[in-house]
mmCIF file of C-alpha atoms in Angstrom:
data_model
loop_
_atom_site.group_PDB
_atom_site.id
_atom_site.type_symbol
_atom_site.label_atom_id
_atom_site.label_comp_id
_atom_site.label_asym_id
_atom_site.label_seq_id
_atom_site.Cartn_x
_atom_site.Cartn_y
_atom_site.Cartn_z
ATOM 1 C CA MET A 62 0.120 -0.171 0.112
ATOM 2 C CA ASN A 63 1.230 3.515 -0.460
ATOM 3 C CA LYS A 64 2.256 5.546 1.936
ATOM 4 C CA ILE A 65 0.259 8.873 2.055
ATOM 5 C CA TYR A 66 0.872 11.881 4.233
ATOM 6 C CA ASP A 67 -1.987 13.910 5.360
ATOM 7 C CA ASN A 68 -2.684 16.990 7.370
ATOM 8 C CA ASP A 69 0.226 15.110 9.700
ATOM 9 C CA PHE A 70 -1.155 12.398 9.448
ATOM 10 C CA PHE A 71 0.307 9.266 8.571
ATOM 11 C CA ASN A 72 -1.717 6.988 5.705
ATOM 12 C CA GLY A 73 -4.144 10.158 5.565
ATOM 13 C CA GLU A 74 -6.621 7.645 3.734
ATOM 14 C CA GLN A 75 -7.387 5.136 6.227
ATOM 15 C CA LYS A 76 -7.120 7.894 9.319
ATOM 16 C CA LYS A 77 -9.665 9.989 7.506
ATOM 17 C CA ARG A 78 -12.036 7.185 6.863
ATOM 18 C CA PHE A 79 -11.949 5.906 10.158
ATOM 19 C CA LEU A 80 -13.046 9.348 11.798
ATOM 20 C CA LYS A 81 -15.047 10.317 8.793
ATOM 21 C CA ASP A 82 -18.661 9.639 10.903
ATOM 22 C CA MET A 83 -17.533 10.695 14.494
ATOM 23 C CA THR A 84 -18.766 14.008 16.169
ATOM 24 C CA GLU A 85 -17.438 17.124 16.499
ATOM 25 C CA ASN A 86 -15.578 16.176 19.865
ATOM 26 C CA THR A 87 -15.463 12.416 19.343
ATOM 27 C CA TYR A 88 -13.653 14.108 16.061
ATOM 28 C CA MET A 89 -10.238 16.191 17.575
ATOM 29 C CA VAL A 90 -10.127 13.635 20.610
ATOM 30 C CA HIS A 91 -9.068 10.919 18.126
ATOM 31 C CA SER A 92 -7.419 12.861 15.962
ATOM 32 C CA ARG A 93 -4.872 14.299 18.422
ATOM 33 C CA VAL A 94 -3.477 11.282 19.491
ATOM 34 C CA LEU A 95 -3.417 9.590 15.917
ATOM 35 C CA LYS A 96 -1.968 13.249 14.017
ATOM 36 C CA ARG A 97 0.988 12.761 17.309
ATOM 37 C CA ALA A 98 1.756 8.696 16.429
ATOM 38 C CA SER A 99 2.194 9.680 12.897
ATOM 39 C CA ARG A 100 5.494 10.770 14.410
ATOM 40 C CA LEU A 101 6.828 6.616 14.834
ATOM 41 C CA GLU A 102 4.366 5.245 12.672
ATOM 42 C CA LYS A 103 7.106 7.272 9.448
ATOM 43 C CA ASN A 104 10.065 6.097 12.035
ATOM 44 C CA LEU A 105 9.116 2.499 12.036
ATOM 45 C CA ASN A 106 7.232 2.452 8.492
ATOM 46 C CA LYS A 107 4.037 1.523 8.951
ATOM 47 C CA ASP A 108 0.624 2.651 10.238
ATOM 48 C CA LEU A 109 -0.851 2.146 13.553
ATOM 49 C CA TYR A 110 -3.083 0.215 13.828
ATOM 50 C CA ASP A 111 -0.644 -2.706 12.349
ATOM 51 C CA PHE A 112 1.865 -2.000 15.730
ATOM 52 C CA ASN A 113 2.466 -4.698 18.418
ATOM 53 C CA LEU A 114 2.276 -4.323 21.595
ATOM 54 C CA ASP A 115 6.023 -3.157 21.943
ATOM 55 C CA GLU A 116 5.222 -0.813 19.542
ATOM 56 C CA ILE A 117 1.806 0.191 20.784
ATOM 57 C CA GLU A 118 3.656 0.827 24.283
ATOM 58 C CA GLU A 119 6.254 3.359 22.755
ATOM 59 C CA LEU A 120 3.556 5.697 21.955
ATOM 60 C CA LEU A 121 1.395 4.852 25.280
ATOM 61 C CA ASN A 122 5.146 6.765 26.748
ATOM 62 C CA TYR A 123 5.886 9.194 23.848
ATOM 63 C CA LEU A 124 1.954 10.646 24.320
ATOM 64 C CA SER A 125 3.234 11.974 27.952
ATOM 65 C CA PRO A 126 0.163 12.264 29.481
ATOM 66 C CA LYS A 127 -0.473 13.659 32.903
ATOM 67 C CA THR A 128 -3.103 11.597 34.248
ATOM 68 C CA VAL A 129 -4.397 7.782 33.905
ATOM 69 C CA GLN A 130 -7.356 8.929 32.690
ATOM 70 C CA ALA A 131 -5.649 11.012 29.736
ATOM 71 C CA SER A 132 -3.865 7.576 29.451
ATOM 72 C CA LEU A 133 -6.519 4.772 29.641
ATOM 73 C CA THR A 134 -8.576 7.851 26.541
ATOM 74 C CA ASN A 135 -5.101 7.513 24.079
ATOM 75 C CA GLY A 136 -5.321 3.566 24.727
ATOM 76 C CA SER A 137 -9.271 3.699 24.585
ATOM 77 C CA VAL A 138 -8.281 5.582 21.408
ATOM 78 C CA ILE A 139 -5.240 3.279 19.907
ATOM 79 C CA ASN A 140 -7.824 -0.078 21.234
ATOM 80 C CA ALA A 141 -10.651 1.528 18.728
ATOM 81 C CA TYR A 142 -8.284 2.319 15.429
ATOM 82 C CA ILE A 143 -6.493 -1.348 15.358
ATOM 83 C CA GLY A 144 -10.122 -2.535 16.439
ATOM 84 C CA TRP A 145 -11.379 -0.927 13.177
ATOM 85 C CA ALA A 146 -8.809 -1.572 10.123
ATOM 86 C CA ILE A 147 -9.265 -5.677 11.538
ATOM 87 C CA GLN A 148 -12.263 -4.824 10.816
ATOM 88 C CA GLN A 149 -11.990 -3.604 6.935
ATOM 89 C CA ASP A 150 -8.532 -6.363 7.117
ATOM 90 C CA LEU A 151 -6.582 -3.780 6.702
ATOM 91 C CA ARG A 152 -4.470 -5.114 10.475
ATOM 92 C CA THR A 153 -1.253 -7.772 8.865
ATOM 93 C CA ILE A 154 -2.718 -10.151 12.481
ATOM 94 C CA ASN A 155 -5.790 -10.744 12.917
ATOM 95 C CA LEU A 156 -5.773 -9.746 15.907
ATOM 96 C CA ASN A 157 -5.897 -6.669 18.738
ATOM 97 C CA PRO A 158 -2.715 -6.495 20.820
ATOM 98 C CA LEU A 159 -4.541 -4.639 23.915
ATOM 99 C CA ASP A 160 -7.305 -7.537 23.816
ATOM 100 C CA ILE A 161 -4.776 -9.064 26.316
ATOM 101 C CA VAL A 162 -3.714 -6.194 28.328
ATOM 102 C CA GLY A 163 -5.395 -4.918 32.225
ATOM 103 C CA GLU A 164 -6.827 -2.220 31.818
ATOM 104 C CA THR A 165 -5.615 0.231 34.281
ATOM 105 C CA ASP A 166 -3.052 -1.531 35.948
ATOM 106 C CA PHE A 167 -1.511 -1.442 32.188
ATOM 107 C CA TYR A 168 -1.335 2.747 31.683
ATOM 108 C CA LYS A 169 -1.052 3.473 34.560
ATOM 109 C CA SER A 170 2.163 3.174 34.061
ATOM 110 C CA PHE A 171 2.603 5.544 30.511
ATOM 111 C CA VAL A 172 1.172 8.478 33.295
ATOM 112 C CA ASP A 173 4.083 11.421 32.898
ATOM 113 C CA LYS A 174 5.154 11.696 36.399
ATOM 114 C CA THR A 175 7.598 13.931 35.816
ATOM 115 C CA ASN A 176 5.044 17.373 36.357
ATOM 116 C CA LYS A 177 4.356 17.784 39.824
ATOM 117 C CA LEU A 178 -0.177 17.876 40.097
ATOM 118 C CA ILE A 179 -0.752 17.020 44.176
ATOM 119 C CA PHE A 180 0.607 19.384 46.341
ATOM 120 C CA SER A 181 0.668 18.544 49.916
ATOM 121 C CA GLU A 182 -1.538 20.423 53.119
ATOM 122 C CA GLU A 183 2.331 21.336 54.619
ATOM 123 C CA GLU A 184 3.445 22.516 50.296
ATOM 124 C CA VAL A 185 0.379 23.773 50.173
ATOM 125 C CA LYS A 186 0.191 26.228 53.691
ATOM 126 C CA LYS A 187 3.179 27.142 52.741
ATOM 127 C CA ILE A 188 2.424 29.125 48.526
ATOM 128 C CA VAL A 189 -0.414 30.978 50.796
ATOM 129 C CA PHE A 190 1.400 31.481 53.998
ATOM 130 C CA SER A 191 4.529 33.367 50.593
ATOM 131 C CA LEU A 192 2.055 35.237 48.646
ATOM 132 C CA GLU A 193 1.917 38.947 49.835
ATOM 133 C CA SER A 194 -1.153 40.254 48.774
ATOM 134 C CA ARG A 195 -5.012 38.287 50.399
ATOM 135 C CA GLN A 196 -6.349 38.356 47.501
ATOM 136 C CA ASP A 197 -4.756 35.617 46.070
ATOM 137 C CA ALA A 198 -4.020 33.713 49.654
ATOM 138 C CA VAL A 199 -7.012 33.738 49.960
ATOM 139 C CA ILE A 200 -7.622 31.924 46.875
ATOM 140 C CA ILE A 201 -5.299 29.162 46.983
ATOM 141 C CA GLN A 202 -6.678 28.168 50.558
ATOM 142 C CA ALA A 203 -10.762 28.336 49.611
ATOM 143 C CA LEU A 204 -10.039 25.891 46.999
ATOM 144 C CA PHE A 205 -8.685 23.783 48.944
ATOM 145 C CA GLU A 206 -10.959 23.813 51.415
ATOM 146 C CA GLY A 207 -13.589 22.916 48.962
ATOM 147 C CA ILE A 208 -15.212 27.009 48.078
ATOM 148 C CA MET A 209 -14.663 26.209 43.304
ATOM 149 C CA GLY A 210 -17.782 25.640 41.597
ATOM 150 C CA ARG A 211 -18.564 25.675 37.206
ATOM 151 C CA ASN A 212 -16.533 28.069 36.473
ATOM 152 C CA ASN A 213 -14.321 28.809 40.098
ATOM 153 C CA SER A 214 -18.444 31.039 39.961
ATOM 154 C CA GLU A 215 -18.590 29.164 44.255
ATOM 155 C CA LEU A 216 -14.988 31.808 44.289
ATOM 156 C CA LEU A 217 -16.154 34.662 42.044
ATOM 157 C CA ASN A 218 -19.573 35.073 43.982
ATOM 158 C CA LEU A 219 -18.578 34.663 47.112
ATOM 159 C CA LYS A 220 -19.960 37.654 49.675
ATOM 160 C CA LEU A 221 -18.737 39.074 53.164
ATOM 161 C CA VAL A 222 -22.309 38.402 54.037
ATOM 162 C CA ASP A 223 -22.543 34.643 52.803
ATOM 163 C CA ILE A 224 -20.240 34.233 55.807
ATOM 164 C CA ASP A 225 -20.990 33.218 59.436
ATOM 165 C CA ALA A 226 -18.142 33.786 61.721
ATOM 166 C CA ASP A 227 -19.640 31.970 64.198
ATOM 167 C CA SER A 228 -20.742 28.679 63.353
ATOM 168 C CA HIS A 229 -17.296 29.188 60.361
ATOM 169 C CA LYS A 230 -19.736 27.637 57.776
ATOM 170 C CA VAL A 231 -19.789 30.430 54.226
ATOM 171 C CA LEU A 232 -23.254 30.048 51.556
ATOM 172 C CA LEU A 233 -21.768 29.647 48.543
ATOM 173 C CA ARG A 234 -23.829 30.670 44.444
ATOM 174 C CA ASN A 235 -22.550 27.883 42.015
ATOM 175 C CA ILE A 236 -23.768 28.751 38.450
ATOM 176 C CA ASP A 237 -24.457 25.591 36.722
ATOM 177 C CA LYS A 238 -23.740 24.546 32.668
ATOM 178 C CA ASP A 239 -27.518 26.305 32.105
ATOM 179 C CA ASN A 240 -26.845 29.359 33.757
ATOM 180 C CA THR A 241 -28.995 28.268 36.967
ATOM 181 C CA GLU A 242 -28.221 29.168 40.774
ATOM 182 C CA GLN A 243 -26.966 26.423 43.408
ATOM 183 C CA THR A 244 -26.447 27.358 46.496
ATOM 184 C CA ARG A 245 -25.032 24.859 49.345
ATOM 185 C CA PHE A 246 -23.749 25.948 52.629
ATOM 186 C CA LEU A 247 -19.799 24.448 54.069
ATOM 187 C CA LYS A 248 -17.537 24.686 56.452
ATOM 188 C CA ILE A 249 -14.662 26.643 56.588
ATOM 189 C CA SER A 250 -11.174 26.375 59.082
ATOM 190 C CA ASP A 251 -9.747 29.855 61.783
ATOM 191 C CA PRO A 252 -7.175 29.992 58.461
ATOM 192 C CA LEU A 253 -9.859 30.271 55.577
ATOM 193 C CA LEU A 254 -12.231 32.292 58.127
ATOM 194 C CA ARG A 255 -9.364 34.567 58.467
ATOM 195 C CA LEU A 256 -8.140 35.041 54.777
ATOM 196 C CA MET A 257 -11.566 36.016 54.164
ATOM 197 C CA GLN A 258 -12.354 38.953 56.422
ATOM 198 C CA GLU A 259 -8.284 39.945 55.510
ATOM 199 C CA ALA A 260 -9.110 39.709 51.485
ATOM 200 C CA SER A 261 -12.195 41.648 52.264
ATOM 201 C CA ARG A 262 -10.603 45.227 53.132
ATOM 202 C CA GLU A 263 -7.691 44.721 51.141
ATOM 203 C CA THR A 264 -8.550 47.698 48.477
ATOM 204 C CA GLU A 265 -5.307 48.146 47.010
ATOM 205 C CA TYR A 266 -3.465 44.625 45.056
ATOM 206 C CA LYS A 267 -0.371 43.950 43.418
ATOM 207 C CA SER A 268 1.106 41.456 41.365
ATOM 208 C CA ILE A 269 3.077 38.513 41.876
ATOM 209 C CA MET A 270 5.116 39.117 39.256
ATOM 210 C CA GLY A 271 5.616 42.863 39.267
ATOM 211 C CA THR A 272 4.368 45.617 37.928
ATOM 212 C CA GLY A 273 7.212 48.754 38.453
ATOM 213 C CA GLY A 274 6.388 49.055 42.377
ATOM 214 C CA ARG A 275 2.381 50.317 41.628
ATOM 215 C CA ALA A 276 -0.346 48.128 43.146
ATOM 216 C CA LYS A 277 -4.245 48.918 40.829
ATOM 217 C CA LYS A 278 -7.269 50.002 42.877
ATOM 218 C CA LEU A 279 -9.626 47.024 43.711
ATOM 219 C CA VAL A 280 -12.907 48.095 42.963
ATOM 220 C CA PRO A 281 -14.889 48.735 46.289
ATOM 221 C CA SER A 282 -17.687 45.477 46.009
ATOM 222 C CA PRO A 283 -18.864 43.594 48.122
ATOM 223 C CA TYR A 284 -17.230 40.455 47.071
ATOM 224 C CA VAL A 285 -14.551 39.128 49.227
ATOM 225 C CA ILE A 286 -12.011 38.413 45.400
ATOM 226 C CA LYS A 287 -12.403 41.937 43.999
ATOM 227 C CA GLY A 288 -11.787 43.512 40.674
ATOM 228 C CA ALA A 289 -8.685 45.313 39.888
ATOM 229 C CA GLY A 290 -8.815 48.646 37.345
ATOM 230 C CA LYS A 291 -10.629 48.340 34.721
ATOM 231 C CA ALA A 292 -10.677 44.851 33.936
ATOM 232 C CA SER A 293 -13.502 44.667 36.819
ATOM 233 C CA ALA A 294 -17.448 44.363 35.892
ATOM 234 C CA ASP A 295 -19.025 47.028 36.892
ATOM 235 C CA ASP A 296 -20.200 45.537 40.102
ATOM 236 C CA GLY A 297 -16.819 45.018 40.975
ATOM 237 C CA LYS A 298 -16.957 41.285 40.443
ATOM 238 C CA THR A 299 -13.569 39.957 39.234
ATOM 239 C CA GLY A 300 -13.783 37.111 35.799
ATOM 240 C CA THR A 301 -12.405 33.647 35.609
ATOM 241 C CA PHE A 302 -9.782 34.687 33.261
ATOM 242 C CA ALA A 303 -8.577 36.315 36.567
ATOM 243 C CA ILE A 304 -8.744 33.636 38.184
ATOM 244 C CA ARG A 305 -6.800 31.404 36.630
ATOM 245 C CA GLN A 306 -3.805 33.891 35.564
ATOM 246 C CA ARG A 307 -2.960 34.245 39.755
ATOM 247 C CA ILE A 308 -2.838 31.230 39.573
ATOM 248 C CA LYS A 309 -0.939 30.969 36.824
ATOM 249 C CA ASN A 310 1.096 33.650 38.338
ATOM 250 C CA ILE A 311 1.734 32.225 41.378
ATOM 251 C CA GLY A 312 2.367 28.950 40.333
ATOM 252 C CA ILE A 313 5.183 30.411 38.296
ATOM 253 C CA MET A 314 6.427 31.805 40.668
ATOM 254 C CA GLU A 315 6.606 28.520 43.645
ATOM 255 C CA GLY A 316 7.608 26.190 40.744
ATOM 256 C CA TYR A 317 4.780 24.947 40.588
ATOM 257 C CA ASP A 318 3.902 24.848 36.599
ATOM 258 C CA TYR A 319 0.828 22.720 36.303
ATOM 259 C CA LEU A 320 -0.423 25.020 39.572
ATOM 260 C CA SER A 321 -4.302 25.238 38.960
ATOM 261 C CA ALA A 322 -7.882 25.519 40.077
ATOM 262 C CA ILE A 323 -8.426 21.995 39.605
ATOM 263 C CA ASN A 324 -5.277 20.115 40.395
ATOM 264 C CA ILE A 325 -5.585 22.492 44.190
ATOM 265 C CA ARG A 326 -9.297 21.699 44.575
ATOM 266 C CA ASN A 327 -7.747 17.848 44.487
ATOM 267 C CA SER A 328 -5.114 18.248 46.165
ATOM 268 C CA GLY A 329 -7.753 18.838 48.781
ATOM 269 C CA MET A 330 -9.625 16.185 48.221
ATOM 270 C CA LEU A 331 -6.854 14.121 49.544
ATOM 271 C CA LYS A 332 -6.000 15.534 52.304
ATOM 272 C CA MET A 333 -9.591 14.759 53.513
ATOM 273 C CA ALA A 334 -8.248 11.796 51.672
ATOM 274 C CA ARG A 335 -6.270 11.400 54.481
ATOM 275 C CA ASP A 336 -7.766 13.503 57.250
ATOM 276 C CA LEU A 337 -10.737 9.925 56.960
ATOM 277 C CA TYR A 338 -8.330 7.503 56.522
ATOM 278 C CA GLU A 339 -6.438 7.933 59.815
ATOM 279 C CA GLU A 340 -10.392 7.995 61.593
ATOM 280 C CA THR A 341 -11.328 4.904 60.279
ATOM 281 C CA ASN A 342 -8.608 3.196 58.090
ATOM 282 C CA LYS A 343 -9.991 2.723 54.935
ATOM 283 C CA LEU A 344 -10.934 4.570 52.067
ATOM 284 C CA LYS A 345 -13.793 2.750 50.467
ATOM 285 C CA ARG A 346 -16.756 4.313 48.411
ATOM 286 C CA GLU A 347 -17.745 5.318 51.629
ATOM 287 C CA GLU A 348 -15.137 8.003 52.587
ATOM 288 C CA ILE A 349 -14.994 9.174 48.504
ATOM 289 C CA GLU A 350 -18.210 9.821 48.739
ATOM 290 C CA ALA A 351 -18.115 12.531 51.370
ATOM 291 C CA ILE A 352 -15.803 13.500 49.962
ATOM 292 C CA CYS A 353 -16.930 14.235 46.317
ATOM 293 C CA ARG A 354 -20.256 15.997 48.488
ATOM 294 C CA HIS A 355 -17.821 18.472 50.811
ATOM 295 C CA PHE A 356 -16.182 19.441 47.063
ATOM 296 C CA ASN A 357 -19.023 19.397 44.752
ATOM 297 C CA VAL A 358 -17.901 17.434 42.087
ATOM 298 C CA GLY A 359 -18.895 14.238 39.828
ATOM 299 C CA ILE A 360 -22.417 14.990 41.639
ATOM 300 C CA ALA A 361 -26.046 14.103 38.916
ATOM 301 C CA LYS A 362 -28.946 15.359 39.219
ATOM 302 C CA ASP A 363 -30.013 12.420 41.322
ATOM 303 C CA GLY A 364 -27.975 12.077 43.881
ATOM 304 C CA HIS A 365 -25.982 9.704 42.137
ATOM 305 C CA ILE A 366 -22.325 9.765 42.085
ATOM 306 C CA ALA A 367 -19.404 9.015 39.658
ATOM 307 C CA SER A 368 -16.006 8.965 41.162
ATOM 308 C CA THR A 369 -14.599 6.778 39.231
ATOM 309 C CA PRO A 370 -12.818 9.439 38.078
ATOM 310 C CA TYR A 371 -11.263 10.957 41.024
ATOM 311 C CA THR A 372 -10.805 7.023 42.817
ATOM 312 C CA ARG A 373 -8.676 6.314 38.596
ATOM 313 C CA GLU A 374 -6.385 9.653 39.577
ATOM 314 C CA PHE A 375 -5.495 10.193 42.935
ATOM 315 C CA LEU A 376 -8.381 9.251 45.324
ATOM 316 C CA ASN A 377 -6.471 5.753 46.236
ATOM 317 C CA LEU A 378 -3.889 4.141 49.180
ATOM 318 C CA GLU A 379 -1.405 4.626 46.065
ATOM 319 C CA THR A 380 -1.371 8.997 46.094
ATOM 320 C CA LEU A 381 -2.279 9.135 49.853
ATOM 321 C CA PHE A 382 0.421 7.073 50.794
ATOM 322 C CA ASP A 383 2.624 8.863 48.411
ATOM 323 C CA VAL A 384 1.982 12.253 49.056
ATOM 324 C CA TYR A 385 1.394 11.838 52.932
ATOM 325 C CA PRO A 386 3.816 9.007 53.325
ATOM 326 C CA GLU A 387 4.114 9.292 57.494
ATOM 327 C CA ILE A 388 -0.002 7.257 57.603
ATOM 328 C CA GLU A 389 1.072 3.943 55.369
#
């Protein structure tokens, strides 16, 4: 068969046939893996559908997934493509090498562990302590304790009047994908309560990346996290982009390339797992569901909790003992 290089695909004609009936999102996921596979296909001068298990493992390593779920997705794409090729009578050996491997354990081995995604409680404390601006510090601590919401809406909508200092409970407002408001109460720690109070009193914001010694005026507003300068909304509320940029800047300064709202939240989930494990000496379905409810993740409209992605990624004893070795 003549090899055709088309739009960074190796043997593009067959890749197009495989992809042609997929939805846009599915196409994007599959084409990304297949385009990246082209480099190895060119080196070996053969199509991915003819790879043996050693060559597939080489590709899975090359893709350098950052999470177990990403590695599983890569494997699913490769598996689907080889399965399709067998149906089309394209593969030389009419067997799929991935049929003989285990699922999660096999794909875990390809996760890139060189970049830090989960942070211990002590590491988060050091980050918070290093931040001069309480406006920055409160973001990190709030995420770590479970305040996030879709597009950071729980953070963005947080007002000082929503905080009951006596009970240490805060009213949170999440804006879901249908643009409807969902509310819940969450108990917070003493350090976070103080940070919220201090952040709400700040009147200036100086970026940790430096602005030539100049600080921006924070727009007076009822929100704990306020907008700075012209970038804020009319009511003084800041936006989700500003939250992301502040976290990115903090990560750069602290040397954590993958510091993000999700990774900070996930770190808080693992810290709660540690606390529960110290109480019960187990980390099973009951504990996982309690963590998901506290952090408001994986909960379907019927109340069912889909926790599998979290247990695969980090809510497991392997990660717990890795981040908190003292409790093993």
